[in-house]
């Protein structure tokens, strides 16, 4: 007992298991094969048949052993010949004495009968007593090596792959060989240099406030517990891609000053059964040992999808077992106190209801796309490292990027800097940012694309049709720029600044559909022909019309009904939630709605055919026109309010 309790016990630890020994064995076998497995005279000097005949005529050879199965011959010299200058350097002793004497020369012969006859003839001519023997040689060691080599390689490769998958071999409690069931979470604590803070998170004021409260609770729990409050067990960040969910988590890691475990939902997934659940247990065990702590699971939908519906993989599904273990750890009999779980996803509609309930994720924080003021703040953050012109207007840049996420704005700033550097400017200007927006929205310009004059004219009238109809409709988005320079997959494009609405009325959606159909309508009015150039327009209006009929209940024939499932869990499986009769009615209403707006666009363009022609001709001449070009042709929009007027893009 004294020996067991001795703190200074210097008993050497058992060395950790290593796979390098198997590699050493394989290398030793290969080297051994080189020494023993090949020919027993592999180090003997080579000679030729003509030299052998010369040595034989001079009486230098005492014995020739012909190996019939390898077409080689061993040549042994006499003692007198060993002292001749011509044979200097020839081995006199074997490399390994235990193997017996080795020959002085070895040669490869062709036909056995011819070789034998040549030796016999020379012996008779010179009356020699040289011994000629015949033998066969077996490579026992080589055969054993070749037999064992595949097994050795398979074992070595298997151990190597297991080490790669498990992140290294090791011992551990219970004699565990591999760490495959260990958590892959990355730990951030006070020893880790995490520079991201809440100052780096622009906009997202509501989401940031709720996350900051969690950090404050960990720093000063008495402020809340004195009133009977409890720390939230979890917070789920939900929102479109690029809105800053992971950035918020990085800010928490930098501000919390408590252990922060970060990993992805896919880190729980493994090819072995039970590994995901084991990693969940190990993750929460580590967090509990270091509590108070925060666990951040990015893209939690990888393991958090709803269970039991349309399950074709059987009841023993590995992903479901991992989710069950996560549910138990977050709120079960052995609930870990002072461990907060943060998670992020852009697919909250597919998550299991048991995961979403209060007690597991007490807060669902929606991280939405930034509005006008928030985009301005995001620009301020991303413009810090960029050298910009003094006249740069952030309000203008924010207005030019509706619907952009934080990641999109960061990309705009980077692209603008690259464009300015390409033009060898000393500072990034407003035009560089506008070019960057065009590059991101429309794609790269392809000025060298071969377009016939007829096609170019069709494209010009198509884009002029969009611009004309949108200019004359009250609720259509205001135009910024029209171009017939090919970008990306499009042959021409029209840029608009859509109004940022929280609710949309039917007349607004119909005006947008009419403006979208303006391109095809212009082709019909001017050429009495239509083309395939309206593919993206048709796709857009079809989606809008279907949404009005089946989602928003904005159709008089079908009435106030929706077939939209906000949970994302279709209770009807692969069947439609309406009858075949209703399906036919939906198709009819969609087609009717699109056709009405198409005819409306044709009438508008026919009534203003001269202005449409003038606009298209200007577009053919300049290739790019702006809002002020339309004002010169059409005049001011009568329904445009002064306070909503946007600066022209120049």
Coordinates of C-alpha atoms in Angstrom, one line a residue:
X1 CA 0.0 0.0 0.0
X2 CA 2.9 2.3 0.8
X3 CA 4.2 1.9 -2.7
X4 CA 0.8 2.7 -4.2
X5 CA 0.4 5.9 -2.2
X6 CA 3.9 7.1 -2.7
X7 CA 3.7 10.4 -4.7
X8 CA 7.4 10.0 -5.7
X9 CA 6.8 6.6 -7.2
X10 CA 9.0 6.6 -10.3
X11 CA 7.7 3.5 -11.9
X12 CA 8.0 4.0 -15.6
X13 CA 4.7 4.4 -17.4
X14 CA 3.7 1.8 -20.0
X15 CA 4.7 3.2 -23.4
X16 CA 1.7 4.4 -25.5
X17 CA 0.7 2.2 -28.4
X18 CA 2.4 3.2 -31.6
X19 CA 1.9 2.0 -35.1
X20 CA 5.4 2.9 -36.2
X21 CA 6.6 -0.6 -35.2
X22 CA 4.6 -2.1 -38.0
X23 CA 6.3 0.3 -40.5
X24 CA 9.6 -0.8 -39.1
X25 CA 8.8 -4.4 -39.6
X26 CA 7.8 -3.8 -43.2
X27 CA 11.0 -1.9 -43.9
X28 CA 13.1 -4.6 -42.2
X29 CA 11.5 -7.3 -44.3
X30 CA 12.2 -5.3 -47.5
X31 CA 15.8 -4.9 -46.5
X32 CA 16.1 -8.5 -45.5
X33 CA 14.7 -9.5 -48.8
X34 CA 17.4 -7.4 -50.5
X35 CA 20.1 -9.2 -48.6
X36 CA 18.8 -12.7 -48.3
X37 CA 15.7 -13.0 -50.5
X38 CA 17.4 -12.4 -53.9
X39 CA 20.1 -14.3 -55.6
X40 CA 22.8 -15.7 -53.2
X41 CA 25.4 -14.1 -55.5
X42 CA 23.7 -10.7 -55.9
X43 CA 27.0 -8.9 -54.9
X44 CA 29.1 -11.0 -57.3
X45 CA 30.8 -9.3 -60.3
X46 CA 29.0 -9.8 -63.6
X47 CA 30.8 -11.2 -66.6
X48 CA 29.9 -12.1 -70.2
X49 CA 29.9 -15.3 -72.3
X50 CA 32.9 -14.1 -74.4
X51 CA 34.9 -13.2 -71.2
X52 CA 34.0 -16.6 -69.7
X53 CA 35.4 -18.4 -72.8
X54 CA 38.6 -16.4 -72.6
X55 CA 39.0 -17.2 -68.8
X56 CA 38.3 -20.9 -69.6
X57 CA 41.0 -21.0 -72.4
X58 CA 43.5 -19.5 -70.0
X59 CA 42.8 -22.2 -67.4
X60 CA 41.6 -19.7 -64.8
X61 CA 38.3 -21.5 -64.0
X62 CA 38.0 -24.4 -61.6
X63 CA 34.3 -24.9 -61.7
X64 CA 31.2 -23.7 -63.5
X65 CA 27.7 -24.2 -61.9
X66 CA 24.9 -23.8 -64.4
X67 CA 21.6 -22.8 -62.7
X68 CA 18.9 -24.2 -65.1
X69 CA 15.8 -22.5 -63.7
X70 CA 17.3 -18.9 -63.6
X71 CA 19.4 -19.0 -66.8
X72 CA 22.5 -18.0 -64.8
X73 CA 25.9 -19.5 -64.2
X74 CA 28.3 -19.3 -61.3
X75 CA 32.0 -19.1 -62.1
X76 CA 34.7 -20.2 -59.5
X77 CA 38.3 -19.3 -60.2
X78 CA 41.4 -21.4 -59.4
X79 CA 43.8 -20.3 -56.7
X80 CA 46.5 -19.3 -59.3
X81 CA 44.0 -17.2 -61.2
X82 CA 43.0 -15.3 -58.1
X83 CA 46.5 -13.7 -58.0
X84 CA 46.4 -12.5 -61.6
X85 CA 46.0 -8.7 -62.2
X86 CA 43.0 -9.3 -64.5
X87 CA 41.0 -10.7 -61.5
X88 CA 42.0 -8.1 -59.0
X89 CA 39.1 -6.8 -56.9
X90 CA 37.1 -10.0 -57.3
X91 CA 35.7 -11.2 -54.0
X92 CA 37.7 -14.0 -52.4
X93 CA 35.4 -14.5 -49.4
X94 CA 31.6 -14.6 -49.0
X95 CA 29.7 -11.6 -47.7
X96 CA 28.2 -13.8 -45.0
X97 CA 30.5 -16.8 -44.1
X98 CA 27.6 -18.9 -42.8
X99 CA 26.2 -19.1 -46.3
X100 CA 29.3 -20.8 -47.8
X101 CA 31.7 -19.7 -50.6
X102 CA 30.3 -17.4 -53.2
X103 CA 31.4 -17.5 -56.9
X104 CA 33.8 -14.9 -58.3
X105 CA 31.7 -14.3 -61.4
X106 CA 28.2 -14.7 -62.5
X107 CA 26.7 -14.5 -66.0
X108 CA 23.4 -14.7 -67.8
X109 CA 23.3 -17.1 -70.7
X110 CA 20.8 -17.6 -73.5
X111 CA 20.1 -21.1 -74.8
X112 CA 21.2 -23.8 -72.4
X113 CA 22.2 -26.3 -75.1
X114 CA 24.3 -23.8 -77.0
X115 CA 26.0 -22.6 -73.8
X116 CA 26.8 -26.1 -72.7
X117 CA 28.2 -27.1 -76.2
X118 CA 30.5 -24.1 -76.2
X119 CA 32.0 -25.0 -72.8
X120 CA 32.4 -28.7 -73.7
X121 CA 34.2 -27.7 -77.0
X122 CA 36.7 -25.4 -75.3
X123 CA 37.5 -28.0 -72.7
X124 CA 38.3 -30.6 -75.4
X125 CA 40.4 -28.1 -77.4
X126 CA 42.5 -27.1 -74.4
X127 CA 42.4 -30.5 -72.5
X128 CA 40.9 -28.9 -69.4
X129 CA 39.6 -30.6 -66.2
X130 CA 37.2 -27.8 -65.3
X131 CA 34.2 -29.1 -63.4
X132 CA 30.8 -28.3 -64.9
X133 CA 27.7 -28.9 -62.7
X134 CA 24.0 -28.4 -63.1
X135 CA 21.8 -27.1 -60.3
X136 CA 18.5 -25.4 -59.5
X137 CA 18.1 -22.5 -57.0
X138 CA 15.1 -21.9 -54.8
X139 CA 14.4 -18.6 -53.1
X140 CA 12.7 -19.7 -49.9
X141 CA 13.2 -16.5 -48.0
X142 CA 11.9 -14.5 -50.9
X143 CA 8.8 -16.6 -51.2
X144 CA 8.1 -16.3 -47.5
X145 CA 8.6 -12.5 -47.7
X146 CA 6.3 -12.2 -50.7
X147 CA 3.7 -14.3 -48.8
X148 CA 3.8 -12.2 -45.7
X149 CA 4.2 -8.8 -47.4
X150 CA 0.5 -8.3 -48.3
X151 CA -0.6 -9.1 -44.7
X152 CA 2.0 -6.7 -43.3
X153 CA 1.0 -3.9 -45.7
X154 CA -2.8 -4.4 -44.9
X155 CA -2.1 -4.3 -41.2
X156 CA 0.0 -1.2 -41.5
X157 CA -2.5 0.7 -43.7
X158 CA -5.3 -0.3 -41.4
X159 CA -3.5 1.1 -38.3
X160 CA -2.6 4.3 -40.3
X161 CA -6.2 4.9 -41.3
X162 CA -7.5 4.3 -37.8
X163 CA -5.0 6.8 -36.4
X164 CA -6.1 9.3 -39.0
X165 CA -9.8 8.9 -38.3
X166 CA -9.4 8.9 -34.5
X167 CA -6.9 11.8 -34.4
X168 CA -4.1 9.6 -32.9
X169 CA -3.8 6.4 -31.0
X170 CA -3.5 6.3 -27.2
X171 CA -4.3 4.5 -24.0
X172 CA -6.7 5.8 -21.5
X173 CA -9.2 4.5 -19.0
X174 CA -10.5 1.0 -19.6
X175 CA -7.6 0.3 -22.0
X176 CA -9.1 2.3 -24.8
X177 CA -6.9 2.1 -27.9
X178 CA -8.4 4.8 -30.1
X179 CA -9.8 8.2 -29.2
X180 CA -12.5 7.9 -31.8
X181 CA -15.3 8.5 -29.3
X182 CA -13.7 11.7 -28.0
X183 CA -15.1 15.1 -28.7
X184 CA -13.5 17.1 -31.5
X185 CA -14.5 20.5 -30.0
X186 CA -11.9 23.3 -30.0
X187 CA -11.4 25.0 -26.7
X188 CA -11.1 28.7 -26.3
X189 CA -10.3 30.1 -22.8
X190 CA -8.4 32.8 -21.1
X191 CA -5.2 31.3 -22.5
X192 CA -6.4 31.6 -26.0
X193 CA -6.0 34.8 -27.9
X194 CA -9.5 35.5 -29.3
X195 CA -9.6 39.1 -30.6
X196 CA -13.2 39.2 -31.9
X197 CA -15.4 41.3 -29.6
X198 CA -18.9 42.7 -29.8
X199 CA -17.4 45.9 -31.3
X200 CA -16.6 43.9 -34.4
X201 CA -20.3 43.0 -34.8
X202 CA -22.1 45.8 -36.5
X203 CA -25.9 45.9 -36.6
X204 CA -27.8 43.0 -35.1
X205 CA -28.6 45.1 -32.1
X206 CA -31.4 42.9 -30.8
X207 CA -29.5 39.6 -31.3
X208 CA -26.3 41.2 -29.8
X209 CA -28.2 42.4 -26.8
X210 CA -29.6 38.9 -26.0
X211 CA -26.2 37.3 -26.5
X212 CA -24.5 39.9 -24.4
X213 CA -26.9 39.2 -21.6
X214 CA -25.7 35.6 -21.5
X215 CA -22.1 36.7 -21.2
X216 CA -23.1 39.1 -18.5
X217 CA -24.8 36.3 -16.6
X218 CA -21.6 34.3 -16.6
X219 CA -19.6 37.2 -15.4
X220 CA -22.0 38.5 -12.8
X221 CA -24.5 35.7 -11.9
X222 CA -25.6 37.3 -8.6
X223 CA -27.2 40.2 -10.4
X224 CA -29.8 37.7 -11.8
X225 CA -30.0 34.9 -9.2
X226 CA -30.7 37.4 -6.4
X227 CA -34.1 37.9 -8.0
X228 CA -34.7 34.2 -8.5
X229 CA -33.7 34.1 -12.2
X230 CA -32.0 31.2 -13.8
X231 CA -29.3 31.2 -16.4
X232 CA -30.7 30.2 -19.9
X233 CA -29.7 26.7 -20.9
X234 CA -29.4 27.5 -24.5
X235 CA -29.8 30.0 -27.3
X236 CA -30.4 29.2 -31.0
X237 CA -29.2 31.6 -33.6
X238 CA -31.4 31.4 -36.7
X239 CA -31.2 33.4 -39.9
X240 CA -30.1 33.4 -43.6
X241 CA -26.5 32.6 -44.6
X242 CA -24.0 35.3 -44.1
X243 CA -25.9 37.4 -41.5
X244 CA -23.4 37.0 -38.7
X245 CA -24.5 34.0 -36.6
X246 CA -21.0 32.5 -36.3
X247 CA -19.5 36.0 -35.9
X248 CA -21.7 36.5 -32.9
X249 CA -20.4 33.2 -31.4
X250 CA -16.8 34.4 -32.0
X251 CA -17.6 37.6 -30.2
X252 CA -19.0 35.6 -27.3
X253 CA -15.8 33.5 -27.2
X254 CA -13.8 36.7 -27.0
X255 CA -15.9 38.4 -24.4
X256 CA -17.1 35.7 -22.1
X257 CA -13.8 34.9 -20.4
X258 CA -15.0 31.4 -19.6
X259 CA -14.1 28.1 -21.4
X260 CA -15.8 28.1 -24.9
X261 CA -16.1 24.8 -26.8
X262 CA -16.6 25.3 -30.5
X263 CA -17.5 22.6 -33.1
X264 CA -19.7 21.8 -36.0
X265 CA -22.7 19.5 -36.1
X266 CA -20.9 17.3 -38.6
X267 CA -18.1 16.7 -36.1
X268 CA -20.5 14.2 -34.4
X269 CA -21.0 12.2 -37.5
X270 CA -18.8 9.1 -38.0
X271 CA -18.9 5.8 -39.9
X272 CA -18.9 3.8 -36.6
X273 CA -22.1 3.1 -34.7
X274 CA -22.4 4.9 -31.4
X275 CA -19.5 7.3 -31.9
X276 CA -21.8 10.4 -32.3
X277 CA -23.5 9.8 -28.9
X278 CA -20.1 9.1 -27.3
X279 CA -18.7 12.4 -28.5
X280 CA -21.8 14.2 -27.2
X281 CA -21.2 12.6 -23.7
X282 CA -17.5 13.5 -23.8
X283 CA -18.2 17.1 -24.9
X284 CA -20.6 17.8 -22.0
X285 CA -18.3 16.0 -19.6
X286 CA -15.4 18.3 -20.5
X287 CA -17.7 21.3 -20.3
X288 CA -19.0 20.3 -16.9
X289 CA -15.5 19.8 -15.6
X290 CA -14.6 23.4 -16.7
X291 CA -18.0 24.9 -15.8
X292 CA -19.2 27.6 -16.1
X293 CA -18.7 27.1 -19.8
X294 CA -20.3 27.7 -23.2
X295 CA -20.7 25.1 -26.0
X296 CA -21.2 26.4 -29.5
X297 CA -22.5 24.0 -32.2
X298 CA -22.4 25.5 -35.6
X299 CA -24.8 24.1 -38.3
X300 CA -26.7 22.1 -35.7
X301 CA -29.2 20.9 -38.4
X302 CA -26.5 18.2 -39.3
X303 CA -27.6 16.2 -36.2
X304 CA -30.8 18.0 -35.1
X305 CA -33.2 17.1 -37.9
X306 CA -36.7 15.9 -37.0
X307 CA -36.9 12.2 -36.0
X308 CA -39.2 9.5 -37.1
X309 CA -40.7 10.9 -40.3
X310 CA -39.8 9.4 -43.6
X311 CA -37.1 7.4 -41.9
X312 CA -35.9 4.9 -44.5
X313 CA -32.7 4.0 -42.6
X314 CA -34.4 2.0 -39.9
X315 CA -35.0 2.7 -36.2
X316 CA -31.4 2.3 -35.2
X317 CA -30.3 5.5 -37.1
X318 CA -26.9 6.8 -36.0
X319 CA -28.0 10.5 -36.4
X320 CA -31.1 9.9 -34.3
X321 CA -29.0 8.3 -31.6
X322 CA -26.7 11.3 -31.5
X323 CA -29.7 13.6 -31.3
X324 CA -31.2 11.6 -28.5
X325 CA -28.0 11.9 -26.5
X326 CA -27.8 15.6 -27.1
X327 CA -31.4 16.0 -25.9
X328 CA -30.6 14.1 -22.7
X329 CA -27.4 16.1 -22.0
X330 CA -29.2 19.4 -22.5
X331 CA -32.2 18.7 -20.3
X332 CA -32.4 15.2 -18.7
X333 CA -31.9 13.5 -15.4
X334 CA -28.2 14.3 -15.4
X335 CA -28.5 17.9 -16.6
X336 CA -25.2 19.8 -16.5
X337 CA -25.5 23.1 -14.6
X338 CA -23.7 26.2 -15.7
X339 CA -23.2 24.9 -19.2
X340 CA -24.8 27.1 -21.8
X341 CA -25.3 25.7 -25.3
X342 CA -25.2 28.1 -28.3
X343 CA -26.2 26.8 -31.7
X344 CA -26.5 28.3 -35.2
X345 CA -28.5 27.2 -38.2
X346 CA -30.2 28.6 -41.3
X347 CA -32.5 25.6 -41.4
X348 CA -34.6 25.9 -38.3
X349 CA -37.6 24.6 -40.1
X350 CA -36.1 21.0 -40.2
X351 CA -35.1 20.9 -36.5
X352 CA -36.7 18.4 -34.1
X353 CA -39.4 20.0 -31.9
X354 CA -37.9 18.4 -28.8
X355 CA -34.7 20.2 -29.5
X356 CA -36.4 23.6 -30.0
X357 CA -38.5 23.6 -26.8
X358 CA -37.8 25.8 -23.8
X359 CA -35.5 24.1 -21.3
X360 CA -33.1 23.2 -24.1
X361 CA -33.0 26.3 -26.2
X362 CA -34.8 28.8 -24.1
X363 CA -34.1 31.6 -26.6
X364 CA -34.4 31.6 -30.4
X365 CA -32.6 34.6 -31.7
X366 CA -33.4 35.5 -35.3
X367 CA -30.5 37.1 -37.1
X368 CA -32.1 38.8 -40.1
X369 CA -30.7 40.5 -43.1
X370 CA -29.5 44.1 -42.2
X371 CA -31.7 47.1 -42.9
X372 CA -30.4 50.4 -44.2
X373 CA -28.9 51.7 -41.0
X374 CA -27.4 48.4 -40.1
X375 CA -25.8 48.1 -43.5
X376 CA -24.1 51.5 -43.0
X377 CA -22.7 50.3 -39.7
X378 CA -21.4 47.1 -41.3
X379 CA -19.7 49.2 -44.0
X380 CA -18.0 51.2 -41.3
X381 CA -16.6 48.0 -39.8
X382 CA -15.3 46.5 -43.1
X383 CA -13.9 49.8 -44.4
X384 CA -11.5 50.2 -41.4
X385 CA -8.6 48.4 -43.1
X386 CA -9.4 49.9 -46.6
X387 CA -7.9 53.2 -47.8
X388 CA -10.9 55.1 -49.1
X389 CA -11.4 58.5 -50.7
X390 CA -12.4 61.3 -48.4
X391 CA -15.6 61.9 -50.3
X392 CA -17.0 58.3 -49.9
X393 CA -20.6 58.5 -48.8
X394 CA -21.6 55.5 -46.6
X395 CA -25.3 56.4 -46.8
X396 CA -25.2 56.1 -50.6
X397 CA -23.4 52.7 -50.4
X398 CA -25.9 51.4 -47.9
X399 CA -28.8 52.4 -50.3
X400 CA -27.1 50.6 -53.2
X401 CA -27.0 47.3 -51.4
X402 CA -30.6 46.3 -50.4
X403 CA -30.9 42.6 -49.5
X404 CA -27.1 42.2 -48.9
X405 CA -26.0 40.2 -45.9
X406 CA -23.0 41.1 -43.8
X407 CA -20.9 38.6 -45.7
X408 CA -22.0 40.2 -49.0
X409 CA -21.0 43.6 -47.8
X410 CA -17.6 42.3 -46.7
X411 CA -17.2 40.9 -50.2
X412 CA -18.2 44.2 -51.8
X413 CA -15.5 46.1 -49.8
X414 CA -12.9 43.5 -50.8
X415 CA -13.9 43.5 -54.4
X416 CA -13.8 47.3 -54.5
X417 CA -10.2 47.3 -53.1
X418 CA -9.2 44.8 -55.7
X419 CA -10.8 46.8 -58.5
X420 CA -9.1 50.0 -57.4
X421 CA -5.7 48.2 -57.2
X422 CA -6.3 46.8 -60.7
X423 CA -6.8 50.4 -61.9
X424 CA -3.6 51.5 -60.0
X425 CA -5.5 54.0 -57.8
X426 CA -4.2 55.3 -54.5
X427 CA -7.6 55.1 -52.8
X428 CA -10.9 53.3 -53.3
X429 CA -13.6 55.6 -54.7
X430 CA -17.4 55.4 -54.9
X431 CA -17.2 54.1 -58.5
X432 CA -15.1 51.2 -57.4
X433 CA -17.8 50.2 -54.9
X434 CA -20.5 50.5 -57.6
X435 CA -18.4 48.4 -59.9
X436 CA -18.0 45.8 -57.1
X437 CA -21.7 45.7 -56.6
X438 CA -22.3 45.1 -60.3
X439 CA -19.6 42.4 -60.3
X440 CA -21.2 40.6 -57.4
X441 CA -24.8 40.9 -58.6
X442 CA -24.4 40.5 -62.3
X443 CA -21.1 38.7 -62.7
X444 CA -18.0 39.6 -64.6
X445 CA -18.3 41.7 -67.8
X446 CA -17.7 39.8 -71.0
X447 CA -17.0 42.6 -73.5
X448 CA -15.4 40.2 -76.0
X449 CA -18.4 37.9 -76.3
X450 CA -19.4 37.6 -79.9
X451 CA -23.0 38.9 -80.5
X452 CA -24.5 39.5 -83.9
X453 CA -26.0 43.0 -84.6
X454 CA -29.5 41.5 -84.7
X455 CA -29.1 39.8 -81.4
X456 CA -27.7 43.0 -79.9
X457 CA -30.7 44.9 -81.1
X458 CA -33.1 42.4 -79.6
X459 CA -31.2 42.6 -76.3
X460 CA -31.3 46.4 -76.3
X461 CA -35.1 46.4 -76.9
X462 CA -35.6 43.7 -74.2
X463 CA -33.8 45.7 -71.6
X464 CA -35.4 48.9 -72.7
X465 CA -38.7 47.3 -72.2
X466 CA -37.9 46.4 -68.6
X467 CA -36.8 50.0 -68.0
X468 CA -39.8 51.6 -69.7
X469 CA -42.5 49.5 -67.9
X470 CA -40.9 49.9 -64.5
X471 CA -40.6 53.7 -65.0
X472 CA -44.3 53.9 -65.7
X473 CA -45.6 51.7 -62.8
X474 CA -46.1 53.2 -59.4
X475 CA -45.1 50.2 -57.3
X476 CA -42.2 48.9 -59.5
X477 CA -38.7 49.2 -58.1
X478 CA -36.9 52.4 -59.2
X479 CA -34.3 51.9 -62.0
X480 CA -30.6 52.5 -61.4
X481 CA -28.8 51.3 -64.5
X482 CA -29.5 49.3 -67.7
X483 CA -26.7 47.6 -69.7
X484 CA -26.5 45.4 -72.7
X485 CA -22.9 44.4 -71.9
X486 CA -23.0 40.6 -71.1
X487 CA -22.3 39.7 -67.5
X488 CA -22.1 36.2 -66.2
X489 CA -24.8 34.1 -67.9
X490 CA -26.9 37.1 -68.8
X491 CA -26.7 39.0 -72.1
X492 CA -28.0 42.2 -70.6
X493 CA -29.3 43.4 -67.2
X494 CA -31.3 46.1 -65.5
X495 CA -30.4 47.2 -62.0
X496 CA -33.1 48.3 -59.5
X497 CA -33.2 49.5 -56.0
X498 CA -36.3 47.7 -54.5
X499 CA -38.1 49.3 -51.7
X500 CA -37.5 47.5 -48.4
X501 CA -41.0 46.6 -47.4
X502 CA -42.1 44.6 -44.4
X503 CA -45.4 43.7 -46.0
X504 CA -46.3 43.5 -49.6
X505 CA -49.7 44.2 -51.2
X506 CA -51.2 42.5 -54.3
X507 CA -50.9 45.6 -56.4
X508 CA -47.2 45.9 -55.6
X509 CA -46.5 42.3 -56.6
X510 CA -48.5 42.7 -59.8
X511 CA -46.6 45.8 -60.8
X512 CA -43.3 43.9 -60.3
X513 CA -44.6 41.0 -62.4
X514 CA -45.6 43.4 -65.1
X515 CA -42.2 45.1 -65.1
X516 CA -40.5 41.7 -65.3
X517 CA -42.6 40.8 -68.3
X518 CA -41.6 44.1 -70.0
X519 CA -38.7 42.5 -71.8
X520 CA -40.6 39.9 -73.6
X521 CA -43.5 42.4 -74.2
X522 CA -41.0 44.8 -75.9
X523 CA -39.8 42.0 -78.3
X524 CA -43.4 41.3 -79.2
X525 CA -44.3 45.0 -79.8
X526 CA -41.2 45.8 -81.8
X527 CA -40.5 42.6 -83.8
X528 CA -43.8 40.6 -83.4
X529 CA -41.5 37.8 -82.3
X530 CA -40.3 36.4 -79.0
X531 CA -37.1 34.7 -78.0
X532 CA -35.5 32.5 -75.2
X533 CA -34.0 35.6 -73.6
X534 CA -36.9 35.9 -71.1
X535 CA -36.1 32.6 -69.3
X536 CA -35.1 34.1 -66.0
X537 CA -38.0 36.6 -66.2
X538 CA -40.5 33.8 -66.7
X539 CA -39.0 31.8 -63.8
X540 CA -39.3 34.9 -61.5
X541 CA -42.9 35.7 -62.4
X542 CA -44.0 32.1 -62.1
X543 CA -42.6 31.9 -58.6
X544 CA -44.2 35.2 -57.7
X545 CA -47.6 34.1 -59.1
X546 CA -47.4 30.7 -57.4
X547 CA -46.6 32.3 -54.1
X548 CA -49.6 34.7 -54.4
X549 CA -51.9 31.8 -55.1
X550 CA -50.6 29.0 -52.8
X551 CA -48.8 30.8 -50.0
X552 CA -50.2 34.3 -49.4
X553 CA -53.8 33.7 -50.2
X554 CA -54.0 36.7 -52.6
X555 CA -56.1 35.1 -55.2
X556 CA -59.9 35.7 -55.4
X557 CA -60.7 32.3 -56.9
X558 CA -59.0 30.2 -54.2
X559 CA -59.8 32.6 -51.4
X560 CA -58.1 33.0 -48.0
X561 CA -56.2 29.7 -47.9
X562 CA -52.5 28.7 -47.8
X563 CA -50.6 25.5 -48.5
X564 CA -47.4 26.7 -46.9
X565 CA -45.9 24.7 -44.0
X566 CA -43.7 26.9 -41.9
X567 CA -42.5 24.0 -39.8
X568 CA -40.9 22.4 -42.9
X569 CA -42.2 19.0 -41.9
X570 CA -44.6 17.9 -44.6
X571 CA -47.3 15.9 -42.9
X572 CA -48.6 14.7 -46.2
X573 CA -45.3 13.0 -47.2
X574 CA -44.8 13.1 -51.0
X575 CA -48.5 13.9 -51.7
X576 CA -49.9 17.4 -52.3
X577 CA -52.0 19.0 -49.6
X578 CA -54.8 19.6 -52.1
X579 CA -56.9 17.7 -54.5
X580 CA -56.4 17.3 -58.3
X581 CA -59.3 19.7 -58.9
X582 CA -57.6 22.3 -56.8
X583 CA -54.3 21.7 -58.5
X584 CA -55.9 22.4 -61.9
X585 CA -57.5 25.6 -60.5
X586 CA -54.1 26.7 -59.1
X587 CA -52.4 26.2 -62.5
X588 CA -55.2 28.1 -64.2
X589 CA -54.9 31.0 -61.8
X590 CA -51.1 31.2 -62.1
X591 CA -51.3 31.2 -65.9
X592 CA -54.1 33.7 -66.0
X593 CA -52.3 36.1 -63.6
X594 CA -49.0 36.0 -65.7
X595 CA -50.9 36.5 -69.0
X596 CA -52.8 39.5 -67.6
X597 CA -49.5 41.2 -66.7
X598 CA -48.0 40.3 -70.0
X599 CA -50.8 41.9 -71.9
X600 CA -50.7 45.0 -69.6
X601 CA -47.0 45.4 -70.4
X602 CA -47.7 45.1 -74.1
X603 CA -50.3 47.9 -73.9
X604 CA -48.0 50.2 -72.0
X605 CA -45.2 49.7 -74.5
X606 CA -47.4 50.0 -77.5
X607 CA -48.7 53.4 -76.2
X608 CA -45.1 54.6 -75.7
X609 CA -43.4 52.9 -78.7
X610 CA -41.6 56.1 -79.8
X611 CA -40.0 56.5 -76.3
X612 CA -39.2 52.8 -76.1
X613 CA -37.4 53.1 -79.5
X614 CA -35.5 56.2 -78.4
X615 CA -34.3 54.5 -75.2
X616 CA -33.2 51.4 -77.1
X617 CA -31.3 53.4 -79.6
X618 CA -29.5 55.3 -76.8
X619 CA -28.7 52.0 -75.2
X620 CA -27.3 50.6 -78.4
X621 CA -25.1 53.7 -78.7
X622 CA -23.9 53.9 -75.0
X623 CA -24.3 50.2 -74.0
X624 CA -24.9 51.5 -70.4
X625 CA -27.6 54.1 -69.4
X626 CA -28.6 55.5 -66.0
X627 CA -31.6 57.0 -64.3
X628 CA -30.9 60.5 -65.7
X629 CA -31.1 59.1 -69.3
X630 CA -34.7 57.9 -68.6
X631 CA -35.6 61.2 -67.0
X632 CA -34.5 63.0 -70.3
X633 CA -36.8 60.8 -72.3
X634 CA -39.8 60.2 -70.0
X635 CA -39.6 63.1 -67.6
X636 CA -40.1 62.8 -63.9
X637 CA -42.1 59.9 -62.4
X638 CA -45.3 61.6 -61.3
X639 CA -45.7 59.3 -58.2
X640 CA -42.1 59.6 -57.0
X641 CA -41.8 61.4 -53.7
X642 CA -38.9 63.8 -53.2
X643 CA -37.8 62.3 -49.9
X644 CA -37.5 58.8 -51.5
X645 CA -35.5 60.0 -54.5
X646 CA -32.2 58.1 -54.8
X647 CA -29.0 59.5 -56.1
X648 CA -28.2 58.6 -59.7
X649 CA -25.4 56.0 -60.3
X650 CA -22.7 57.6 -62.3

